Coordinates of C-alpha atoms in Angstrom, one line a residue:
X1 CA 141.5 -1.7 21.5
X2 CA 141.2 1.0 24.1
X3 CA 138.0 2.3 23.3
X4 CA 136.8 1.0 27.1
X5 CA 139.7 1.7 29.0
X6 CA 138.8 1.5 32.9
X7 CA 140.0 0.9 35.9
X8 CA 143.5 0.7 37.6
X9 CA 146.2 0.9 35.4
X10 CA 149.7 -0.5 37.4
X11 CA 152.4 1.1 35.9
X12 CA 155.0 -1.4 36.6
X13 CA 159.0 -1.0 37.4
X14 CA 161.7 -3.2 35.6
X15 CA 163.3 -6.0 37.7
X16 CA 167.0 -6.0 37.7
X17 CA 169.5 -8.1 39.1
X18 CA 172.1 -6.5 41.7
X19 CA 174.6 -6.6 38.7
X20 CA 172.1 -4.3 36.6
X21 CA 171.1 -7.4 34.5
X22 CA 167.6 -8.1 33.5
X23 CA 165.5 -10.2 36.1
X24 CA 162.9 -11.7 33.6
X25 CA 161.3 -14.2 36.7
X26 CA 160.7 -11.5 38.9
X27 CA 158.3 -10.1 36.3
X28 CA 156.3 -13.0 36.7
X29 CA 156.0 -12.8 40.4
X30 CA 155.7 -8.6 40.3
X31 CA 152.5 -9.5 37.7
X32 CA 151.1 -11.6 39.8
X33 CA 151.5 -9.8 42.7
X34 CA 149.6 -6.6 40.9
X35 CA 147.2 -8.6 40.0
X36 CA 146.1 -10.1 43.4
X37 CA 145.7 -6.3 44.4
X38 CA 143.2 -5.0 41.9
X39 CA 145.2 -4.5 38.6
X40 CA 143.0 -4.0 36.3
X41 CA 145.9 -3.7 33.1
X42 CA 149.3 -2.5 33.2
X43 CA 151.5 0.1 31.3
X44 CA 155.5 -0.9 31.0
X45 CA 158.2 0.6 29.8
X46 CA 157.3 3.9 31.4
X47 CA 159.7 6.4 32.7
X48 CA 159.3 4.3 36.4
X49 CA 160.2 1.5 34.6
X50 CA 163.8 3.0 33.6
X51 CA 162.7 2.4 29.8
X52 CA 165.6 4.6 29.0
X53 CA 168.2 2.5 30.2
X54 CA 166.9 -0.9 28.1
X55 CA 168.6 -1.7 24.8
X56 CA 166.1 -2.0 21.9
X57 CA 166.2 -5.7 22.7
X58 CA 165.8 -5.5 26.4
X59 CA 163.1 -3.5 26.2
X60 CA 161.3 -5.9 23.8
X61 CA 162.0 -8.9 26.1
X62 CA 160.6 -7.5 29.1
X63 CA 157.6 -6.0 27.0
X64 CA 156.9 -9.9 26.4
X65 CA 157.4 -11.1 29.2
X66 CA 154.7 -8.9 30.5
X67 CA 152.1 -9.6 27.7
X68 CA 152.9 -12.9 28.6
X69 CA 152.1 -13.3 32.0
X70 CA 149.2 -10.5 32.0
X71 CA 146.8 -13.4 31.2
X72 CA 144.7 -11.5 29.3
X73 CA 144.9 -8.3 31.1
X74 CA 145.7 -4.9 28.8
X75 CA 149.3 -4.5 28.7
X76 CA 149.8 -0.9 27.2
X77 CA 153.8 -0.4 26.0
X78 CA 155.4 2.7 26.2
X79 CA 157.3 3.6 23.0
X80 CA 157.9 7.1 23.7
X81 CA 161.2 8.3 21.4
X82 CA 162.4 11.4 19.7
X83 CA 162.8 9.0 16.8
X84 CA 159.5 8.5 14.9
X85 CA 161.6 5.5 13.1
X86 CA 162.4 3.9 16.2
X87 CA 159.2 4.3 18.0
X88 CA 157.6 2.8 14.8
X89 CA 159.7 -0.5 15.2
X90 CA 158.8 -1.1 18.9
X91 CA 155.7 -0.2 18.7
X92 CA 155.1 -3.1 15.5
X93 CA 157.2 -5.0 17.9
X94 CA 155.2 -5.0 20.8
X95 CA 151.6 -4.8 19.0
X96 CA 153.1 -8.0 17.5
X97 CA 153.5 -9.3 20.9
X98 CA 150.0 -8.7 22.0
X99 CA 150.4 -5.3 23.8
X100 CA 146.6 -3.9 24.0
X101 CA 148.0 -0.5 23.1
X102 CA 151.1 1.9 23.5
X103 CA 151.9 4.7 25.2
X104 CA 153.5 8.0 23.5
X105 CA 154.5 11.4 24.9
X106 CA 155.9 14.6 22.5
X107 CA 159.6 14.8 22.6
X108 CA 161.9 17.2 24.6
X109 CA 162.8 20.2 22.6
X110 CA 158.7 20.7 20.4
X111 CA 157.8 24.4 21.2
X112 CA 155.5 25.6 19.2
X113 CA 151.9 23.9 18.9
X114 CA 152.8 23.3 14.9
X115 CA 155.7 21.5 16.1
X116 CA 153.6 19.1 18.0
X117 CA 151.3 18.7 15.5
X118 CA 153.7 17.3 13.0
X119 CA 155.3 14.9 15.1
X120 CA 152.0 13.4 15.8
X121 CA 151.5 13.6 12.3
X122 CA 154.5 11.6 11.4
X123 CA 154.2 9.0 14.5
X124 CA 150.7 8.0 13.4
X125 CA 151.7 8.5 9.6
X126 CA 153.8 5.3 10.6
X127 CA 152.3 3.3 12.8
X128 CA 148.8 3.3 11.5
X129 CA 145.9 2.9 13.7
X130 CA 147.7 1.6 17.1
X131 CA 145.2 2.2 19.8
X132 CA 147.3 4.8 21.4
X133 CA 147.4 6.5 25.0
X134 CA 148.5 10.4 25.3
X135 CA 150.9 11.2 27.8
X136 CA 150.6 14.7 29.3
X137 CA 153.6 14.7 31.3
X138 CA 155.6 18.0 30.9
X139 CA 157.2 17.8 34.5
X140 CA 159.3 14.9 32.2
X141 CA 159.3 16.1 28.7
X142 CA 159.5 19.8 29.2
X143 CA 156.7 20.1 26.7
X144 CA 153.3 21.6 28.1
X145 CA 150.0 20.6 26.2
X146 CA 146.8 22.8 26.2
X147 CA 143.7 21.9 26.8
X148 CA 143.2 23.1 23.2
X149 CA 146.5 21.6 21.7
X150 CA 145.1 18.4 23.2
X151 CA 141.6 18.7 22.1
X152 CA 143.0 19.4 18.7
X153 CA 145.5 15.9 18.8
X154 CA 142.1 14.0 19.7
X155 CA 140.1 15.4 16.8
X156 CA 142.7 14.8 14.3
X157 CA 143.9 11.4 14.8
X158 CA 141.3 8.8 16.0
X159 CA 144.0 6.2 16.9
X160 CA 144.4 8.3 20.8
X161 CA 142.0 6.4 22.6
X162 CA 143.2 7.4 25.8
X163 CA 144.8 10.5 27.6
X164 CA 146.9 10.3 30.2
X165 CA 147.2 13.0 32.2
X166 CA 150.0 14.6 34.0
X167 CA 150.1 17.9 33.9
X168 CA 149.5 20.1 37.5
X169 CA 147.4 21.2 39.0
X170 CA 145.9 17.8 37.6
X171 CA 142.2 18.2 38.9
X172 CA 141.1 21.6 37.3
X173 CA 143.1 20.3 33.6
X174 CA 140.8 17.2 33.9
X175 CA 137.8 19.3 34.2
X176 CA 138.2 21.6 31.1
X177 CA 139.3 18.7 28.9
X178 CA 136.4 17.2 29.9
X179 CA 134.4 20.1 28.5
X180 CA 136.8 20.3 25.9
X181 CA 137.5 17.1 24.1
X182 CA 136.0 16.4 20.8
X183 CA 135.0 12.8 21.6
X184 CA 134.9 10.9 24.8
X185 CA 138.3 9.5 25.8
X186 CA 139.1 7.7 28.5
X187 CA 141.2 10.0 31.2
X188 CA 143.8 8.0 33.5
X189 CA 146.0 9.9 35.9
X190 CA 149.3 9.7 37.2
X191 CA 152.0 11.8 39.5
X192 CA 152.3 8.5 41.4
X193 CA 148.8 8.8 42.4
X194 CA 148.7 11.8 44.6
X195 CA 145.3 13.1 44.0
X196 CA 143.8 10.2 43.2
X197 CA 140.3 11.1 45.2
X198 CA 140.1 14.3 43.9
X199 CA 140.9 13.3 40.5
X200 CA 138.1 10.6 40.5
X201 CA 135.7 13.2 41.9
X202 CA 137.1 14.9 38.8
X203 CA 135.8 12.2 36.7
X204 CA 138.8 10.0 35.5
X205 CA 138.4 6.6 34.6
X206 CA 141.0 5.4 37.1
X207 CA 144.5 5.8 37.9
X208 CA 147.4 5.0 35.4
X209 CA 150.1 4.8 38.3
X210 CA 152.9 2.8 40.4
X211 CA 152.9 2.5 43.9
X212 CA 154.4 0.0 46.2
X213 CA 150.9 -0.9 47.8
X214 CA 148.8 -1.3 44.9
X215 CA 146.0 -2.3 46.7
X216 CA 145.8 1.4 48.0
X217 CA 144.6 2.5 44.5
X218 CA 142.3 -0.2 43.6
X219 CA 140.6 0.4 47.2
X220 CA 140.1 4.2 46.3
X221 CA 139.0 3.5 42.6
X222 CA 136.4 0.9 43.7
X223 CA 135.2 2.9 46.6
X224 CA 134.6 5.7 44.7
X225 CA 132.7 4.2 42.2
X226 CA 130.6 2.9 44.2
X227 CA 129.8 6.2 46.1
X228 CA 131.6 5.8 49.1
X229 CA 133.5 8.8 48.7
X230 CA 134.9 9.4 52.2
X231 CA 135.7 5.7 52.7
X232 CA 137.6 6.7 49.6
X233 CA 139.4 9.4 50.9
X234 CA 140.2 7.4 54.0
X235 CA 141.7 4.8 52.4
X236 CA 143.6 7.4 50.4
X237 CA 145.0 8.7 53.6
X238 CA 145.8 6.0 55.5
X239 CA 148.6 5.4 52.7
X240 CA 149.3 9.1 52.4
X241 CA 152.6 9.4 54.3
X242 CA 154.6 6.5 52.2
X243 CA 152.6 7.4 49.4
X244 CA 154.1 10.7 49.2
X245 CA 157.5 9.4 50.1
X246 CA 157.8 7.4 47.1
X247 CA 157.0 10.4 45.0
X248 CA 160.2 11.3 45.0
X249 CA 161.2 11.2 41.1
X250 CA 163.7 8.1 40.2
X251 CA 164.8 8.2 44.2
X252 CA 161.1 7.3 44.8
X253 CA 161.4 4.7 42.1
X254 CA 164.2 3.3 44.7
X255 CA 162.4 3.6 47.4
X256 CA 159.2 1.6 45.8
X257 CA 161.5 -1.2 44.1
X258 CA 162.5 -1.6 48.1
X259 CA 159.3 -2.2 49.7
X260 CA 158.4 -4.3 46.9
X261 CA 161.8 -6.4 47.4
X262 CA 160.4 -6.4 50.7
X263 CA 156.5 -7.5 49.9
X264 CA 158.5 -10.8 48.0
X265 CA 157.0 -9.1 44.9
X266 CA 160.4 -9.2 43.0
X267 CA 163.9 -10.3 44.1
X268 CA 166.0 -7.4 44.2
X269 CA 165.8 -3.9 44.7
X270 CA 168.4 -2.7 42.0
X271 CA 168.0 0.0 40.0
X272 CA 170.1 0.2 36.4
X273 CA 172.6 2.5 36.9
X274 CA 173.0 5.4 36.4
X275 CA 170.6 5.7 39.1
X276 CA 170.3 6.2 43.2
X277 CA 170.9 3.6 46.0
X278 CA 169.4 3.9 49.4
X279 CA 171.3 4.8 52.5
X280 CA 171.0 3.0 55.8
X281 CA 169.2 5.9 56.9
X282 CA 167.1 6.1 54.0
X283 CA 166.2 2.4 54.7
X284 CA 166.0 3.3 58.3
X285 CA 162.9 5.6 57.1
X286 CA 161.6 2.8 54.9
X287 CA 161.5 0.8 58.1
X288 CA 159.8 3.5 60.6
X289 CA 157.0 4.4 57.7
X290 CA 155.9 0.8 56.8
X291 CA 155.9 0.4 60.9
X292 CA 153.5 3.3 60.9
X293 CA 151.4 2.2 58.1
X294 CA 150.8 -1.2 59.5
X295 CA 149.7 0.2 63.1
X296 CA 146.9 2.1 61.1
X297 CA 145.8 -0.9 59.0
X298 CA 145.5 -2.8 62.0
X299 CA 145.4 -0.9 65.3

C-alpha cells in the first residue's frame, strides 16, 4: 500500500554496460548507494531510467532486481504504456515481484478530458486495485491534467494513492490540488528536483526525483520537516549549479549516470542507445562543477 507515502522517493537510472547490455550488479551497488543517502523508497522504470528502451523482459529483470535488493524499502514500478493490455501484464508482473506500487501516466495523443477518463477507466478495469501513483508530467506525455481532471481521477478510482506531480509552474498546481482533491493523497514532486524548497513549503510529502547527489534531497526534505527552512534552502543551493545541469532532459540523464560512474555507485556511464554521449568538453564541465561543489561543502 501507498496510503502513507513519505519521504524521498529516488527515482533510479538503469545500469548499462558500454555495449548497451544490461548491468544487473551495478543495481545492487546504485541501491545501496541510495540508500546510504537518505532513500526513503525508490521508483524504476521511469522515463530517467530509459524504460522505453527495455524489452518486456528486461524491464522485468531489472524491476527484480530492484525489489530485491530494496530490503524492504517501497519500490514503485513504472508501467506507463499506450497499451492498457501491456501495462496490465507488467504491472501483475512486478506486483508479483513485490513492487509496493506502480507508476502510470495518460498516453500521448488523449485530448479531451472524456478521453482520459476512459483510459483510466480501462487501466484500473484491468488491474484491479494496484496501489497506484499518478504521473502529471505533460512536458513528457503532451497531455496536460487540471486540477479538476485530476481531482475527478482521484474521486473515481480509489486505487491512486499517490500523485505525482510534474506539471509547471509546480508550486501554485500543488496549492490548488491541495484545496482541491477529494481525499488526502500523498503529493511527491519531480522536474529533477528543482523546486524542491518551495515545493515542500508547498506542502508535498517529499520529492519523487533523481539526482546524482542524493543526499542533497534527503538533507532539504529532513530540514524542512523539521522547521529549519533556511538551512533548507541552503542546502538546496549549495547543489544548485550541478543540480540544474543535470536537468537537461535525457542529456542530463548522461550527465548524472557520469557523476555516478564517478561516485563508484555503478560501473559504467552508458546510456542505451539511441541516446547522447558526452564530449570531452562536456566532461571537462563535469569536472570544473564537481570541483566547485566540493570547495563549498568543504571550504
Amino acid at each position: 500500500m501507498l496510503t502513507n507515502t513519505q519521504g524521498v522517493y529516488i527515482v533510479t537510472q538503469t545500469p548499462f554496460q558500454a555495449d548497451g547490455g544490461l548491468d544487473l550488479p551495478s543495481i545492487d551497488t546504485l541501491v545501496d548507494f541510495y540508500a546510504r543517502h537518505g532513500a526513503d523508497g525508490f521508483t524504476v522504470l521511469g522515463v530517467a531510467g530509459e524504460a522505453a528502451k527495455l524489452t518486456p523482459d528486461e524491464a522485468m529483470a531489472v524491476a527484480r532486481r530492484f525489489i530485491g535488493r530494496a530490503n524492504g524499502k517501497p519500490v514503485i514500478v513504472g508501467v506507463s504504456n499506450p497499451s492498457v493490455a501491456q501495462l496490465g501484464e507488467l504491472t501483475a508482473r512486478v506486483m508479483d515481484a513485490g513492487a509496493s506500487g506502480v507508476m502510470i501516466a495518460p498516453p500521448s495523443g488523449l485530448k479531451t478530458e472524456e478521453e482520459l477518463f476512459s483510459y483510466f477507466a480501462g487501466v484500473f478495469a484491468r488491474i484491479g486495485n494496484v496501489p497506484t501513483v499518478l504521473q502529471d508530467f505533460p512536458f513528457s506525455t503532451g497531455v496536460w491534467m487540471s486540477v479538476a481532471s485530476i481531482a475527478r481521477l482521484v474521486q473515481e478510482f480509489p486505487q491512486i494513492q499517490v500523485l505525482k506531480e510534474e506539471d509547471l509552474p509546480s508550486i501554485t498546481k500543488v496549492t490548488r490540488l491541495r484545496e482541491a482533491l477529494p481525499r488526502r493523497i500523498a503529493i511527491l514532486t519531480g522536474n529533477n528536483a528543482m523546486f524542491l524548497p518551495l515545493e515542500m513549503g508547498r506542502g508535498i510529502d517529499g520529492p519523487m526525483a533523481g539526482f546524482s547527489h542524493p543526499e542533497m534531497l534527503s538533507q532539504v526534505y529532513r530540514l524542512h520537516r523539521e522547521g529549519k527552512v533556511e538551512e533548507a534552502h541552503a542546502v538546496f543551493d549549495t547543489y544548485l549549479p550541478l543540480l540544474s545541469y543535470e536537468n537537461q532532459s535525457q542529456w542530463g540523464v548522461a550527465v548524472r549516470k557520469e557523476v555516478l560512474r564517478r561516485r563508484s555507485a555503478i560501473a559504467c556511464a552508458a546510456m542505451r542507445q539511441p541516446g547522447p554521449r558526452l564530449t570531452a568538453t562536456d566532461l571537462s564541465e563535469v569536472d570544473l562543477l564537481l570541483l566547485q561543489l566540493q570547495r563549498r561543502l568543504h571550504g
